[in-house]
mmCIF file of C-alpha atoms in Angstrom:
data_model
loop_
_atom_site.group_PDB
_atom_site.id
_atom_site.type_symbol
_atom_site.label_atom_id
_atom_site.label_comp_id
_atom_site.label_asym_id
_atom_site.label_seq_id
_atom_site.Cartn_x
_atom_site.Cartn_y
_atom_site.Cartn_z
ATOM 1 C CA GLU K 1 -18.220 7.929 267.374
ATOM 2 C CA PHE K 2 -20.245 5.053 268.800
ATOM 3 C CA PRO K 3 -21.051 2.618 265.908
ATOM 4 C CA TRP K 4 -24.569 1.967 267.112
ATOM 5 C CA ARG K 5 -25.885 0.630 263.792
ATOM 6 C CA LYS K 6 -23.118 -1.954 263.617
ATOM 7 C CA VAL K 7 -23.630 -2.905 267.260
ATOM 8 C CA GLN K 8 -27.380 -3.146 266.734
ATOM 9 C CA ARG K 9 -26.999 -5.448 263.692
ATOM 10 C CA ARG K 10 -24.481 -7.604 265.546
ATOM 11 C CA PHE K 11 -26.781 -7.855 268.552
ATOM 12 C CA PHE K 12 -29.794 -8.914 266.470
ATOM 13 C CA ALA K 13 -27.673 -11.439 264.515
ATOM 14 C CA ARG K 14 -26.358 -13.073 267.675
ATOM 15 C CA PHE K 15 -29.767 -12.965 269.281
ATOM 16 C CA ALA K 16 -31.346 -14.637 266.244
ATOM 17 C CA VAL K 17 -28.734 -17.412 266.342
ATOM 18 C CA GLY K 18 -29.401 -17.947 270.031
ATOM 19 C CA VAL K 19 -33.169 -18.094 269.563
ATOM 20 C CA THR K 20 -32.776 -20.526 266.647
ATOM 21 C CA LEU K 21 -30.629 -22.851 268.755
ATOM 22 C CA VAL K 22 -33.196 -22.724 271.547
ATOM 23 C CA ALA K 23 -35.972 -23.492 269.069
ATOM 24 C CA LEU K 24 -34.049 -26.473 267.692
ATOM 25 C CA LEU K 25 -33.574 -27.781 271.201
ATOM 26 C CA LEU K 26 -37.275 -27.317 271.904
ATOM 27 C CA ILE K 27 -38.082 -29.364 268.800
ATOM 28 C CA GLY K 28 -35.343 -31.960 269.044
ATOM 29 C CA ILE K 29 -35.504 -32.921 272.708
ATOM 30 C CA PRO K 30 -39.292 -33.543 272.837
ATOM 31 C CA THR K 31 -39.208 -35.378 269.498
ATOM 32 C CA VAL K 32 -36.479 -37.756 270.653
ATOM 33 C CA ALA K 33 -38.112 -38.231 274.048
ATOM 34 C CA VAL K 34 -41.522 -38.999 272.548
ATOM 35 C CA GLY K 35 -39.957 -41.394 270.041
ATOM 36 C CA GLN K 36 -38.327 -43.332 272.828
ATOM 37 C CA ILE K 37 -41.556 -43.376 274.844
ATOM 38 C CA LEU K 38 -43.559 -44.614 271.879
ATOM 39 C CA GLY K 39 -40.969 -47.301 271.176
ATOM 40 C CA ALA K 40 -40.923 -48.415 274.799
ATOM 41 C CA THR K 41 -44.673 -48.524 275.258
ATOM 42 C CA GLY K 42 -45.334 -50.163 271.899
ATOM 43 C CA LEU K 43 -48.261 -47.962 270.980
ATOM 44 C CA THR K 44 -49.876 -48.939 267.700
ATOM 45 C CA GLY K 45 -52.777 -47.934 265.503
ATOM 46 C CA THR K 46 -54.284 -44.531 265.981
ATOM 47 C CA ALA K 47 -52.408 -43.956 269.260
ATOM 48 C CA GLN K 48 -49.154 -43.044 267.534
ATOM 49 C CA PRO K 49 -50.595 -40.239 265.295
ATOM 50 C CA ILE K 50 -52.476 -38.795 268.272
ATOM 51 C CA ALA K 51 -49.333 -38.812 270.416
ATOM 52 C CA ALA K 52 -47.320 -37.250 267.602
ATOM 53 C CA LEU K 53 -49.977 -34.534 267.172
ATOM 54 C CA ILE K 54 -49.877 -33.733 270.865
ATOM 55 C CA VAL K 55 -46.081 -33.483 270.757
ATOM 56 C CA LEU K 56 -46.284 -31.242 267.694
ATOM 57 C CA LEU K 57 -48.789 -28.970 269.418
ATOM 58 C CA VAL K 58 -46.594 -28.682 272.491
ATOM 59 C CA VAL K 59 -43.566 -27.878 270.338
ATOM 60 C CA VAL K 60 -45.463 -25.207 268.381
ATOM 61 C CA LEU K 61 -46.715 -23.592 271.589
ATOM 62 C CA ALA K 62 -43.224 -23.667 273.076
ATOM 63 C CA ILE K 63 -41.658 -22.101 269.996
ATOM 64 C CA SER K 64 -44.381 -19.457 269.824
ATOM 65 C CA GLY K 65 -43.887 -18.537 273.469
ATOM 66 C CA THR K 66 -40.115 -18.408 273.052
ATOM 67 C CA ALA K 67 -40.385 -16.196 269.968
ATOM 68 C CA ARG K 68 -42.796 -13.845 271.724
ATOM 69 C CA SER K 69 -40.525 -13.550 274.757
ATOM 70 C CA ALA K 70 -37.495 -13.071 272.531
ATOM 71 C CA ARG K 71 -39.206 -10.244 270.651
ATOM 72 C CA ARG K 72 -40.259 -8.557 273.907
ATOM 73 C CA PHE K 73 -36.608 -8.546 274.913
ATOM 74 C CA ALA K 74 -34.860 -7.864 271.602
ATOM 75 C CA VAL K 75 -36.930 -4.923 270.278
ATOM 76 C CA PRO K 76 -36.585 -2.572 273.290
ATOM 77 C CA PHE K 77 -32.939 -3.555 273.694
ATOM 78 C CA GLY K 78 -32.315 -2.673 270.060
ATOM 79 C CA ASP K 79 -34.109 0.647 270.606
ATOM 80 C CA LEU K 80 -31.800 1.318 273.556
ATOM 81 C CA ILE K 81 -28.735 0.692 271.409
ATOM 82 C CA GLU K 82 -30.020 3.076 268.725
ATOM 83 C CA ALA K 83 -30.890 5.815 271.242
ATOM 84 C CA THR K 84 -27.510 5.428 272.962
ATOM 85 C CA GLY K 85 -25.765 5.984 269.652
ATOM 86 C CA LYS K 86 -27.786 9.141 269.010
ATOM 87 C CA VAL K 87 -27.029 10.561 272.452
ATOM 88 C CA GLU K 88 -23.341 9.770 272.018
ATOM 89 C CA ALA K 89 -23.452 11.713 268.745
ATOM 90 C CA GLY K 90 -24.935 14.741 270.529
ATOM 91 C CA ASP K 91 -28.654 14.232 269.862
ATOM 92 C CA TYR K 92 -30.024 14.592 273.400
ATOM 93 C CA THR K 93 -33.621 14.531 272.172
ATOM 94 C CA ALA K 94 -33.391 10.755 271.608
ATOM 95 C CA ARG K 95 -35.857 8.765 273.701
ATOM 96 C CA VAL K 96 -36.826 5.102 273.924
ATOM 97 C CA THR K 97 -40.492 4.123 273.792
ATOM 98 C CA LEU K 98 -41.535 2.693 277.141
ATOM 99 C CA ARG K 99 -43.273 -0.610 276.365
ATOM 100 C CA ARG K 100 -45.892 -1.600 278.900
ATOM 101 C CA HIS K 101 -45.696 -5.350 278.243
ATOM 102 C CA GLY K 102 -41.926 -5.723 278.179
ATOM 103 C CA PHE K 103 -39.699 -7.199 280.840
ATOM 104 C CA ARG K 104 -39.785 -5.207 284.076
ATOM 105 C CA GLU K 105 -36.001 -4.826 284.177
ATOM 106 C CA LEU K 106 -35.980 -3.469 280.624
ATOM 107 C CA ARG K 107 -38.728 -0.998 281.505
ATOM 108 C CA TRP K 108 -36.633 0.229 284.429
ATOM 109 C CA LEU K 109 -33.587 0.525 282.166
ATOM 110 C CA THR K 110 -35.598 2.386 279.523
ATOM 111 C CA ASP K 111 -37.040 4.787 282.097
ATOM 112 C CA ALA K 112 -33.562 5.461 283.531
ATOM 113 C CA PHE K 113 -32.166 6.106 280.044
ATOM 114 C CA ASN K 114 -34.959 8.546 279.179
ATOM 115 C CA SER K 115 -34.410 10.412 282.456
ATOM 116 C CA MET K 116 -30.673 10.630 281.757
ATOM 117 C CA ALA K 117 -31.259 11.901 278.206
ATOM 118 C CA ALA K 118 -33.761 14.493 279.470
ATOM 119 C CA ARG K 119 -31.244 15.805 282.003
ATOM 120 C CA LEU K 120 -28.541 15.980 279.331
ATOM 121 C CA GLU K 121 -30.904 17.859 277.015
ATOM 122 C CA THR K 122 -31.776 20.335 279.778
ATOM 123 C CA ASP K 123 -28.103 20.834 280.670
ATOM 124 C CA GLU K 124 -27.227 21.440 277.016
ATOM 125 C CA GLN K 125 -30.016 24.001 276.642
ATOM 126 C CA GLN K 126 -28.880 25.765 279.812
ATOM 127 C CA ARG K 127 -25.272 25.743 278.597
ATOM 128 C CA ARG K 128 -26.241 27.348 275.289
ATOM 129 C CA THR K 129 -28.405 29.917 277.046
ATOM 130 C CA LEU K 130 -25.577 30.715 279.443
ATOM 131 C CA LEU K 131 -23.088 31.181 276.612
ATOM 132 C CA ALA K 132 -25.501 33.464 274.775
ATOM 133 C CA ASP K 133 -26.197 35.488 277.931
ATOM 134 C CA VAL K 134 -22.510 35.752 278.809
ATOM 135 C CA SER K 135 -21.541 36.921 275.334
ATOM 136 C CA HIS K 136 -24.357 39.493 275.443
ATOM 137 C CA GLU K 137 -23.445 40.741 278.922
ATOM 138 C CA LEU K 138 -19.726 41.000 278.127
ATOM 139 C CA ARG K 139 -20.252 42.820 274.839
ATOM 140 C CA THR K 140 -21.740 45.990 276.379
ATOM 141 C CA PRO K 141 -19.038 46.864 278.955
ATOM 142 C CA LEU K 142 -16.282 45.901 276.529
ATOM 143 C CA ALA K 143 -17.736 48.195 273.858
ATOM 144 C CA VAL K 144 -18.122 51.068 276.326
ATOM 145 C CA LEU K 145 -14.607 50.567 277.718
ATOM 146 C CA ARG K 146 -13.086 50.445 274.264
ATOM 147 C CA GLY K 147 -14.984 53.547 273.225
ATOM 148 C CA GLU K 148 -13.814 55.477 276.301
ATOM 149 C CA LEU K 149 -10.173 54.475 275.828
ATOM 150 C CA GLU K 150 -10.147 55.166 272.082
ATOM 151 C CA ALA K 151 -11.788 58.554 272.673
ATOM 152 C CA MET K 152 -9.071 59.481 275.175
ATOM 153 C CA ILE K 153 -6.304 58.213 272.883
ATOM 154 C CA ASP K 154 -7.719 60.184 269.933
ATOM 155 C CA GLY K 155 -8.090 63.299 272.046
ATOM 156 C CA VAL K 156 -11.869 63.379 271.794
ATOM 157 C CA HIS K 157 -12.140 63.038 275.592
ATOM 158 C CA PRO K 158 -9.594 64.483 277.990
ATOM 159 C CA ILE K 159 -7.687 62.041 280.167
ATOM 160 C CA ASP K 160 -9.265 63.306 283.370
ATOM 161 C CA GLU K 161 -10.728 61.734 286.482
ATOM 162 C CA ALA K 162 -14.299 61.610 285.200
ATOM 163 C CA HIS K 163 -13.456 59.592 282.067
ATOM 164 C CA LEU K 164 -10.984 57.351 283.906
ATOM 165 C CA VAL K 165 -13.637 56.601 286.546
ATOM 166 C CA ALA K 166 -16.095 55.668 283.784
ATOM 167 C CA ALA K 167 -13.534 53.250 282.336
ATOM 168 C CA VAL K 168 -12.832 51.769 285.773
ATOM 169 C CA ASP K 169 -16.583 51.281 286.303
ATOM 170 C CA GLN K 170 -16.764 49.177 283.137
ATOM 171 C CA ILE K 171 -13.765 47.134 284.321
ATOM 172 C CA SER K 172 -15.553 46.585 287.635
ATOM 173 C CA MET K 173 -18.615 45.363 285.738
ATOM 174 C CA LEU K 174 -16.465 42.937 283.741
ATOM 175 C CA THR K 175 -14.868 41.692 286.957
ATOM 176 C CA LYS K 176 -18.306 41.068 288.457
ATOM 177 C CA LEU K 177 -19.408 39.135 285.368
ATOM 178 C CA VAL K 178 -16.289 36.959 285.528
ATOM 179 C CA GLU K 179 -16.890 36.363 289.237
ATOM 180 C CA ASP K 180 -20.508 35.401 288.472
ATOM 181 C CA LEU K 181 -19.233 32.877 285.925
ATOM 182 C CA ARG K 182 -16.849 31.434 288.492
ATOM 183 C CA THR K 183 -19.675 31.170 291.026
ATOM 184 C CA HIS K 184 -21.855 29.436 288.438
ATOM 185 C CA ALA K 185 -19.083 26.946 287.619
ATOM 186 C CA LEU K 186 -18.555 26.172 291.320
ATOM 187 C CA ALA K 187 -22.291 25.712 291.844
ATOM 188 C CA GLU K 188 -22.589 23.401 288.819
ATOM 189 C CA GLY K 189 -19.657 21.346 290.097
ATOM 190 C CA GLY K 190 -21.117 21.090 293.605
ATOM 191 C CA THR K 191 -18.091 22.844 295.142
ATOM 192 C CA LEU K 192 -19.571 26.263 295.901
ATOM 193 C CA PRO K 193 -18.598 27.053 299.520
ATOM 194 C CA LEU K 194 -21.361 28.303 301.805
ATOM 195 C CA HIS K 195 -20.488 30.248 304.964
ATOM 196 C CA LYS K 196 -23.672 30.227 307.034
ATOM 197 C CA GLU K 197 -24.298 32.628 309.886
ATOM 198 C CA SER K 198 -27.264 34.172 311.692
ATOM 199 C CA THR K 199 -28.592 36.757 309.270
ATOM 200 C CA ASP K 200 -31.281 39.433 309.432
ATOM 201 C CA LEU K 201 -33.054 39.086 306.097
ATOM 202 C CA SER K 202 -34.611 42.544 306.390
ATOM 203 C CA ILE K 203 -31.192 44.207 306.528
ATOM 204 C CA LEU K 204 -29.914 41.933 303.758
ATOM 205 C CA ALA K 205 -32.780 42.736 301.389
ATOM 206 C CA THR K 206 -32.527 46.461 302.131
ATOM 207 C CA GLU K 207 -28.797 46.449 301.369
ATOM 208 C CA ALA K 208 -29.351 44.447 298.174
ATOM 209 C CA ALA K 209 -31.984 46.924 296.997
ATOM 210 C CA GLY K 210 -29.822 49.902 298.029
ATOM 211 C CA SER K 211 -27.046 48.824 295.681
ATOM 212 C CA PHE K 212 -29.461 49.422 292.778
ATOM 213 C CA ASP K 213 -30.728 52.853 293.879
ATOM 214 C CA GLY K 214 -28.757 54.687 291.192
ATOM 215 C CA LEU K 215 -29.807 52.352 288.392
ATOM 216 C CA ALA K 216 -33.435 52.454 289.528
ATOM 217 C CA ALA K 217 -33.433 56.252 289.724
ATOM 218 C CA SER K 218 -32.045 56.537 286.193
ATOM 219 C CA GLY K 219 -34.941 54.414 284.955
ATOM 220 C CA ASP K 220 -37.536 56.252 287.074
ATOM 221 C CA VAL K 221 -38.302 53.036 288.992
ATOM 222 C CA ARG K 222 -38.938 52.823 292.735
ATOM 223 C CA LEU K 223 -37.590 49.950 294.839
ATOM 224 C CA VAL K 224 -39.924 49.133 297.738
ATOM 225 C CA VAL K 225 -38.701 46.715 300.428
ATOM 226 C CA THR K 226 -41.392 45.295 302.730
ATOM 227 C CA MET K 227 -40.326 42.918 305.488
ATOM 228 C CA PRO K 228 -42.395 41.798 308.510
ATOM 229 C CA PRO K 229 -41.014 43.019 311.851
ATOM 230 C CA ASP K 230 -41.120 39.549 313.433
ATOM 231 C CA LEU K 231 -38.939 37.917 310.759
ATOM 232 C CA PRO K 232 -36.636 35.387 312.493
ATOM 233 C CA LEU K 233 -32.867 35.270 312.073
ATOM 234 C CA LEU K 234 -31.853 32.809 309.364
ATOM 235 C CA GLU K 235 -28.836 30.491 309.189
ATOM 236 C CA VAL K 236 -27.766 31.317 305.626
ATOM 237 C CA ASP K 237 -24.765 32.506 303.658
ATOM 238 C CA PRO K 238 -25.506 36.265 303.553
ATOM 239 C CA LEU K 239 -23.254 36.877 300.537
ATOM 240 C CA ARG K 240 -24.963 34.236 298.383
ATOM 241 C CA ILE K 241 -28.489 35.196 299.433
ATOM 242 C CA GLN K 242 -27.699 38.840 298.697
ATOM 243 C CA GLN K 243 -26.463 37.731 295.271
ATOM 244 C CA VAL K 244 -29.727 35.885 294.642
ATOM 245 C CA ILE K 245 -31.885 38.869 295.628
ATOM 246 C CA GLY K 246 -29.621 41.196 293.661
ATOM 247 C CA ASN K 247 -29.902 39.062 290.536
ATOM 248 C CA LEU K 248 -33.699 39.108 290.789
ATOM 249 C CA ILE K 249 -33.749 42.901 291.250
ATOM 250 C CA ALA K 250 -31.348 43.385 288.319
ATOM 251 C CA ASN K 251 -33.562 41.237 286.111
ATOM 252 C CA ALA K 252 -36.679 43.148 287.209
ATOM 253 C CA LEU K 253 -35.011 46.480 286.428
ATOM 254 C CA ARG K 254 -34.418 45.367 282.844
ATOM 255 C CA TYR K 255 -38.125 45.056 282.150
ATOM 256 C CA ALA K 256 -39.816 47.399 284.628
ATOM 257 C CA PRO K 257 -41.486 50.316 282.789
ATOM 258 C CA ARG K 258 -40.682 53.900 283.759
ATOM 259 C CA GLY K 259 -42.694 55.255 286.647
ATOM 260 C CA SER K 260 -43.381 51.768 288.066
ATOM 261 C CA ALA K 261 -42.261 50.109 291.287
ATOM 262 C CA ILE K 262 -40.399 46.895 292.085
ATOM 263 C CA SER K 263 -41.532 45.215 295.294
ATOM 264 C CA ILE K 264 -39.196 43.125 297.459
ATOM 265 C CA VAL K 265 -41.466 41.389 299.961
ATOM 266 C CA GLY K 266 -40.598 38.941 302.727
ATOM 267 C CA GLN K 267 -43.004 36.512 304.317
ATOM 268 C CA ALA K 268 -42.549 33.983 307.124
ATOM 269 C CA THR K 269 -44.536 30.764 307.575
ATOM 270 C CA ALA K 270 -44.296 28.006 310.133
ATOM 271 C CA THR K 271 -41.643 26.161 308.123
ATOM 272 C CA ASN K 272 -39.848 28.654 305.867
ATOM 273 C CA VAL K 273 -39.210 32.232 304.820
ATOM 274 C CA THR K 274 -39.857 33.431 301.279
ATOM 275 C CA VAL K 275 -38.730 36.545 299.433
ATOM 276 C CA SER K 276 -40.520 37.658 296.270
ATOM 277 C CA VAL K 277 -39.334 40.280 293.783
ATOM 278 C CA THR K 278 -42.223 41.574 291.659
ATOM 279 C CA ASP K 279 -42.135 44.057 288.777
ATOM 280 C CA ALA K 280 -44.744 45.473 286.411
ATOM 281 C CA GLY K 281 -42.937 44.433 283.242
ATOM 282 C CA PRO K 282 -44.156 41.971 280.610
ATOM 283 C CA GLY K 283 -44.005 38.258 281.267
#
């Protein structure tokens, strides 16, 4: 674990020593220089106290400016050390306050750190959501498959084609879920291969919707595909785009009420083509 408290204390201790040495130099050098000047010029009377007062004022202003600059540097840097330690410990909500009057380089560093922490927090939330979704999606086919097999073993169901097909269907669903996980991992790693070719989006959307005809019919939901006749051919990976449309339709079917319709609509503009999947469910 990153010992950020120890590092922070060590940083402030060393920084304080450095600032003290600078302050001593700011006091010592002008004092010696003025003493030599006064000795060389032979100032007497009220001239010496006035000169000493001027030197003292300059020294005070110099020390004050140095201390102010040191604080503008040390405080945000210490905050960065603390936030880094929290992120290293797994607290991705840690942020550093962006100080308007600090050094420009430190503001850039602070902004970059906050952006990095925000991305890490988003990735962690997505990872947890994915794990929860995966465990939920795997539980149903596994339970059904186990129930079918146990029923056949116990003699409750005959070992016939109908019950074996039902078991195979659940295995196919598990295989698809595992393949979806693999696709997700490849996409996250930036290594998902895309095989682009000229594709008719109308045919693609119709085929994607057709694969859900049985599920839609069982839920009394109609799938309506509407594509403009002048839709241009697209240079896309048809398998991946069909997966995207299929995922949207599958999600819509989960929430679409009975007797409703799910619309798959394509639309072309001067610069792009959009496909929308709309259901009548909540949210």
